[in-house]
Amino acid sequence: MLKLSEIYTIGHSNYSFDKLVEMLKKYEVNCVIDIRAVPYSKYNDHFDKEIIKYSLNKAGLTYIYMGYEFGAKRDNRSTYNEMGYCDFNKLIFDDQFLKGIDRLKKGLQKGYKIALLGAMKEPIRCPRSILLGRYLEDIGIRVKHIVHSGEIKTQVEIEHMLLEKYFPDRNQITIEDLIGTKRTEKEMIEEGYRIANKEIGYRLEHKK
C-alpha cells in the first residue's frame, strides 16, 4: 500500500517543557496532537492542556487536542468488551475514532509534520503505539516513536518489545514445539497487543 506520509509519537513523561520541545524540534515536528483522554498531569502541571497549548504555540508549534477521538477512555460503551475495559479492536471501528483518522490524513496532506502526544515515557505502555501506531501502519502511514534517548523506534521495534516483555522464553524448546502447537511469532505479537491493551485500556467499574 502506498504510504501517505509519516507520523511521530512522544510521551511527555516527567520531562521539562524545554526538553519536550527539543525532542520534537530534532525531527522538525510543527504540530502536536494531544491524544490523552485526561489532558492533565498530577505532578507536571506544565503539561496541563491549557498550559501546554499556550507554551507550544509560543514555541512555534501548533497544538490540537484529540483525546476524544484517540484516548483510551470512551463515551461509546460499545467500545468496551465483556471484561469492562476499552477494547482497541472495537475502538478502531468507532465513528469518532475514524473521523479523527481522517483529520490526521488531512493534516498530513497539508504538509504538517505531526507528533502524537501521550503521557507515558514507554511507547508500549501508551495508546500511541498499542492503538494508533498499529492502526496507522496498517493503513499505510509510517509511525516513528520518539523515545527517552531522543532516538526513534519503529512499530516493528515496538512489536519486538512486546515479544520481549510478554514472551521472554519464546525461543526455548517446549512441549508445544514437540507436539506442533507452538504459537507463531505473529500470533505472539497479536497476543502481546491484546495484553498491552488490557493493561492500558480504560476500565469501567460497572459495564452495563
mmCIF file of C-alpha atoms in Angstrom:
data_model
loop_
_atom_site.group_PDB
_atom_site.id
_atom_site.type_symbol
_atom_site.label_atom_id
_atom_site.label_comp_id
_atom_site.label_asym_id
_atom_site.label_seq_id
_atom_site.Cartn_x
_atom_site.Cartn_y
_atom_site.Cartn_z
ATOM 1 C CA MET A 1 0.000 0.000 0.000
ATOM 2 C CA LEU A 2 1.272 3.475 -0.847
ATOM 3 C CA LYS A 3 2.414 5.307 2.257
ATOM 4 C CA LEU A 4 0.776 8.676 2.729
ATOM 5 C CA SER A 5 3.475 10.052 4.981
ATOM 6 C CA GLU A 6 4.844 9.600 8.464
ATOM 7 C CA ILE A 7 3.723 10.499 11.963
ATOM 8 C CA TYR A 8 5.817 10.778 15.109
ATOM 9 C CA THR A 9 4.759 9.989 18.658
ATOM 10 C CA ILE A 10 6.155 11.059 22.018
ATOM 11 C CA GLY A 11 5.282 10.743 25.702
ATOM 12 C CA HIS A 12 5.806 13.779 27.928
ATOM 13 C CA SER A 13 6.680 11.669 30.991
ATOM 14 C CA ASN A 14 8.209 13.949 33.650
ATOM 15 C CA TYR A 15 10.304 15.942 31.181
ATOM 16 C CA SER A 16 10.744 19.658 31.393
ATOM 17 C CA PHE A 17 8.829 21.565 28.733
ATOM 18 C CA ASP A 18 12.111 22.624 27.132
ATOM 19 C CA LYS A 19 13.270 19.007 26.833
ATOM 20 C CA LEU A 20 9.994 18.019 25.175
ATOM 21 C CA VAL A 21 10.296 20.823 22.629
ATOM 22 C CA GLU A 22 13.937 19.965 21.992
ATOM 23 C CA MET A 23 12.992 16.348 21.214
ATOM 24 C CA LEU A 24 10.190 17.473 18.894
ATOM 25 C CA LYS A 25 12.265 20.034 17.034
ATOM 26 C CA LYS A 26 15.022 17.477 16.479
ATOM 27 C CA TYR A 27 12.619 15.878 13.993
ATOM 28 C CA GLU A 28 11.170 19.183 12.747
ATOM 29 C CA VAL A 29 7.727 18.464 14.214
ATOM 30 C CA ASN A 30 5.467 21.509 13.860
ATOM 31 C CA CYS A 31 2.116 20.121 15.028
ATOM 32 C CA VAL A 32 1.432 18.315 18.317
ATOM 33 C CA ILE A 33 -1.783 16.319 18.629
ATOM 34 C CA ASP A 34 -2.626 15.531 22.236
ATOM 35 C CA ILE A 35 -4.263 12.082 22.454
ATOM 36 C CA ARG A 36 -4.576 11.943 26.260
ATOM 37 C CA ALA A 37 -8.075 11.120 27.434
ATOM 38 C CA VAL A 38 -7.337 13.196 30.542
ATOM 39 C CA PRO A 39 -5.056 16.034 29.388
ATOM 40 C CA TYR A 40 -3.769 16.964 32.822
ATOM 41 C CA SER A 41 -0.751 15.877 34.841
ATOM 42 C CA LYS A 42 -0.840 15.486 38.620
ATOM 43 C CA TYR A 43 2.860 16.154 39.042
ATOM 44 C CA ASN A 44 3.768 18.140 35.908
ATOM 45 C CA ASP A 45 1.234 20.914 35.508
ATOM 46 C CA HIS A 46 3.234 22.440 32.633
ATOM 47 C CA PHE A 47 1.665 19.624 30.587
ATOM 48 C CA ASP A 48 -1.901 20.550 31.502
ATOM 49 C CA LYS A 49 -3.962 21.135 28.359
ATOM 50 C CA GLU A 50 -4.287 24.923 28.520
ATOM 51 C CA ILE A 51 -0.689 25.491 29.634
ATOM 52 C CA ILE A 52 0.960 23.217 27.087
ATOM 53 C CA LYS A 53 -1.168 24.690 24.300
ATOM 54 C CA TYR A 54 -0.004 28.190 25.193
ATOM 55 C CA SER A 55 3.626 27.105 25.593
ATOM 56 C CA LEU A 56 3.770 25.127 22.351
ATOM 57 C CA ASN A 57 2.154 27.940 20.401
ATOM 58 C CA LYS A 58 4.702 30.357 21.864
ATOM 59 C CA ALA A 59 7.470 27.957 20.759
ATOM 60 C CA GLY A 60 6.089 27.993 17.215
ATOM 61 C CA LEU A 61 4.236 24.659 17.261
ATOM 62 C CA THR A 62 0.554 24.068 16.617
ATOM 63 C CA TYR A 63 -1.352 22.246 19.381
ATOM 64 C CA ILE A 64 -4.558 20.274 18.742
ATOM 65 C CA TYR A 65 -6.448 18.291 21.365
ATOM 66 C CA MET A 66 -7.846 14.980 20.079
ATOM 67 C CA GLY A 67 -8.294 12.946 23.240
ATOM 68 C CA TYR A 68 -11.972 12.492 22.421
ATOM 69 C CA GLU A 69 -11.023 10.814 19.158
ATOM 70 C CA PHE A 70 -7.990 8.804 20.287
ATOM 71 C CA GLY A 71 -7.995 8.446 24.070
ATOM 72 C CA ALA A 72 -8.408 5.037 25.744
ATOM 73 C CA LYS A 73 -11.384 6.302 27.782
ATOM 74 C CA ARG A 74 -14.516 6.352 25.630
ATOM 75 C CA ASP A 75 -18.092 7.548 25.981
ATOM 76 C CA ASN A 76 -19.259 4.924 23.489
ATOM 77 C CA ARG A 77 -19.976 1.826 25.600
ATOM 78 C CA SER A 78 -19.816 -0.432 22.553
ATOM 79 C CA THR A 79 -16.028 0.054 22.511
ATOM 80 C CA TYR A 80 -15.728 -1.831 25.805
ATOM 81 C CA ASN A 81 -15.594 -5.612 25.965
ATOM 82 C CA GLU A 82 -17.259 -8.072 28.323
ATOM 83 C CA MET A 83 -14.365 -7.700 30.782
ATOM 84 C CA GLY A 84 -15.160 -3.995 31.063
ATOM 85 C CA TYR A 85 -12.114 -2.375 29.502
ATOM 86 C CA CYS A 86 -11.806 -0.370 26.291
ATOM 87 C CA ASP A 87 -11.042 -2.862 23.519
ATOM 88 C CA PHE A 88 -8.884 -1.340 20.796
ATOM 89 C CA ASN A 89 -10.098 -3.925 18.272
ATOM 90 C CA LYS A 90 -13.574 -2.451 18.779
ATOM 91 C CA LEU A 91 -12.429 1.142 19.099
ATOM 92 C CA ILE A 92 -10.956 1.266 15.586
ATOM 93 C CA PHE A 93 -14.482 0.984 14.167
ATOM 94 C CA ASP A 94 -15.852 3.828 16.302
ATOM 95 C CA ASP A 95 -17.103 6.771 14.216
ATOM 96 C CA GLN A 96 -15.348 9.332 16.406
ATOM 97 C CA PHE A 97 -12.041 7.484 16.051
ATOM 98 C CA LEU A 98 -12.384 7.203 12.267
ATOM 99 C CA LYS A 99 -13.206 10.908 11.948
ATOM 100 C CA GLY A 100 -10.022 11.581 13.891
ATOM 101 C CA ILE A 101 -8.039 9.455 11.451
ATOM 102 C CA ASP A 102 -9.478 11.477 8.569
ATOM 103 C CA ARG A 103 -8.321 14.675 10.297
ATOM 104 C CA LEU A 104 -4.826 13.228 10.655
ATOM 105 C CA LYS A 105 -4.734 12.376 6.956
ATOM 106 C CA LYS A 106 -5.834 15.892 6.021
ATOM 107 C CA GLY A 107 -3.160 17.365 8.264
ATOM 108 C CA LEU A 108 -0.504 15.234 6.592
ATOM 109 C CA GLN A 109 -1.772 16.190 3.150
ATOM 110 C CA LYS A 110 -1.462 19.860 4.116
ATOM 111 C CA GLY A 111 2.184 19.265 4.950
ATOM 112 C CA TYR A 112 2.101 19.293 8.738
ATOM 113 C CA LYS A 113 4.770 17.270 10.495
ATOM 114 C CA ILE A 114 2.739 15.699 13.267
ATOM 115 C CA ALA A 115 3.609 14.157 16.610
ATOM 116 C CA LEU A 116 1.010 12.367 18.723
ATOM 117 C CA LEU A 117 1.435 13.266 22.390
ATOM 118 C CA GLY A 118 0.776 10.745 25.149
ATOM 119 C CA ALA A 119 1.710 10.730 28.814
ATOM 120 C CA MET A 120 3.852 7.619 29.242
ATOM 121 C CA LYS A 121 7.591 7.532 28.583
ATOM 122 C CA GLU A 122 7.493 3.966 27.252
ATOM 123 C CA PRO A 123 5.513 3.619 23.995
ATOM 124 C CA ILE A 124 4.339 0.069 24.815
ATOM 125 C CA ARG A 125 2.530 1.463 27.868
ATOM 126 C CA CYS A 126 0.597 4.020 25.833
ATOM 127 C CA PRO A 127 -2.196 4.019 23.205
ATOM 128 C CA ARG A 128 0.107 5.973 20.887
ATOM 129 C CA SER A 129 1.761 2.668 19.928
ATOM 130 C CA ILE A 130 -0.658 -0.057 21.016
ATOM 131 C CA LEU A 131 -3.680 1.596 19.386
ATOM 132 C CA LEU A 132 -2.601 4.304 16.955
ATOM 133 C CA GLY A 133 0.835 3.097 15.932
ATOM 134 C CA ARG A 134 -0.551 -0.259 14.927
ATOM 135 C CA TYR A 135 -3.591 1.163 13.133
ATOM 136 C CA LEU A 136 -1.711 3.869 11.231
ATOM 137 C CA GLU A 137 0.900 1.399 9.992
ATOM 138 C CA ASP A 138 -1.902 -0.872 8.793
ATOM 139 C CA ILE A 139 -3.375 1.936 6.658
ATOM 140 C CA GLY A 140 -0.015 2.903 5.176
ATOM 141 C CA ILE A 141 1.248 5.688 7.440
ATOM 142 C CA ARG A 142 4.741 5.112 8.805
ATOM 143 C CA VAL A 143 4.970 5.688 12.562
ATOM 144 C CA LYS A 144 8.124 6.822 14.341
ATOM 145 C CA HIS A 145 8.170 6.744 18.141
ATOM 146 C CA ILE A 146 10.491 9.256 19.809
ATOM 147 C CA VAL A 147 11.803 7.503 22.921
ATOM 148 C CA HIS A 148 13.559 8.720 26.075
ATOM 149 C CA SER A 149 17.006 8.709 24.454
ATOM 150 C CA GLY A 150 15.707 11.006 21.722
ATOM 151 C CA GLU A 151 16.125 8.270 19.138
ATOM 152 C CA ILE A 152 13.414 6.642 17.017
ATOM 153 C CA LYS A 153 11.721 3.274 17.446
ATOM 154 C CA THR A 154 9.655 1.877 14.579
ATOM 155 C CA GLN A 155 6.412 -0.001 15.084
ATOM 156 C CA VAL A 156 8.255 -3.214 14.199
ATOM 157 C CA GLU A 157 10.662 -2.487 17.051
ATOM 158 C CA ILE A 158 7.675 -1.858 19.334
ATOM 159 C CA GLU A 159 6.369 -5.303 18.423
ATOM 160 C CA HIS A 160 9.749 -6.802 19.300
ATOM 161 C CA MET A 161 9.487 -5.039 22.677
ATOM 162 C CA LEU A 162 6.081 -6.674 23.179
ATOM 163 C CA LEU A 163 7.618 -10.073 22.482
ATOM 164 C CA GLU A 164 10.435 -9.394 24.933
ATOM 165 C CA LYS A 165 8.016 -8.235 27.637
ATOM 166 C CA TYR A 166 5.315 -10.889 27.354
ATOM 167 C CA PHE A 167 7.147 -13.860 25.806
ATOM 168 C CA PRO A 168 10.729 -13.728 27.136
ATOM 169 C CA ASP A 169 11.089 -17.525 26.911
ATOM 170 C CA ARG A 170 9.699 -17.835 23.390
ATOM 171 C CA ASN A 171 12.923 -19.254 21.927
ATOM 172 C CA GLN A 172 13.183 -22.100 24.418
ATOM 173 C CA ILE A 173 12.170 -25.598 23.417
ATOM 174 C CA THR A 174 8.837 -26.536 24.996
ATOM 175 C CA ILE A 175 6.302 -29.350 24.777
ATOM 176 C CA GLU A 176 4.380 -27.179 22.295
ATOM 177 C CA ASP A 177 7.347 -27.424 19.908
ATOM 178 C CA LEU A 178 7.299 -31.197 20.159
ATOM 179 C CA ILE A 179 3.584 -31.602 19.506
ATOM 180 C CA GLY A 180 3.395 -28.832 16.897
ATOM 181 C CA THR A 181 1.099 -26.425 18.772
ATOM 182 C CA LYS A 182 3.542 -23.616 19.495
ATOM 183 C CA ARG A 183 2.285 -20.175 18.520
ATOM 184 C CA THR A 184 3.945 -18.371 15.647
ATOM 185 C CA GLU A 185 5.712 -15.059 16.187
ATOM 186 C CA LYS A 186 2.797 -13.281 14.508
ATOM 187 C CA GLU A 187 0.351 -14.922 16.915
ATOM 188 C CA MET A 188 2.511 -13.911 19.883
ATOM 189 C CA ILE A 189 2.609 -10.321 18.642
ATOM 190 C CA GLU A 190 -1.194 -10.325 18.362
ATOM 191 C CA GLU A 191 -1.412 -11.648 21.905
ATOM 192 C CA GLY A 192 1.108 -9.046 23.067
ATOM 193 C CA TYR A 193 -1.105 -6.289 21.686
ATOM 194 C CA ARG A 194 -4.121 -7.789 23.473
ATOM 195 C CA ILE A 195 -2.315 -7.996 26.800
ATOM 196 C CA ALA A 196 -0.978 -4.455 26.499
ATOM 197 C CA ASN A 197 -4.465 -3.237 25.562
ATOM 198 C CA LYS A 198 -5.886 -4.885 28.679
ATOM 199 C CA GLU A 199 -3.276 -3.133 30.815
ATOM 200 C CA ILE A 200 -3.773 0.368 29.434
ATOM 201 C CA GLY A 201 -7.389 0.471 28.207
ATOM 202 C CA TYR A 202 -9.722 2.443 30.462
ATOM 203 C CA ARG A 203 -11.752 0.097 32.639
ATOM 204 C CA LEU A 204 -15.372 0.653 33.603
ATOM 205 C CA GLU A 205 -16.258 -0.174 37.195
ATOM 206 C CA HIS A 206 -19.644 -1.432 36.103
ATOM 207 C CA LYS A 207 -20.287 -2.187 32.450
ATOM 208 C CA LYS A 208 -23.997 -2.011 31.640
#
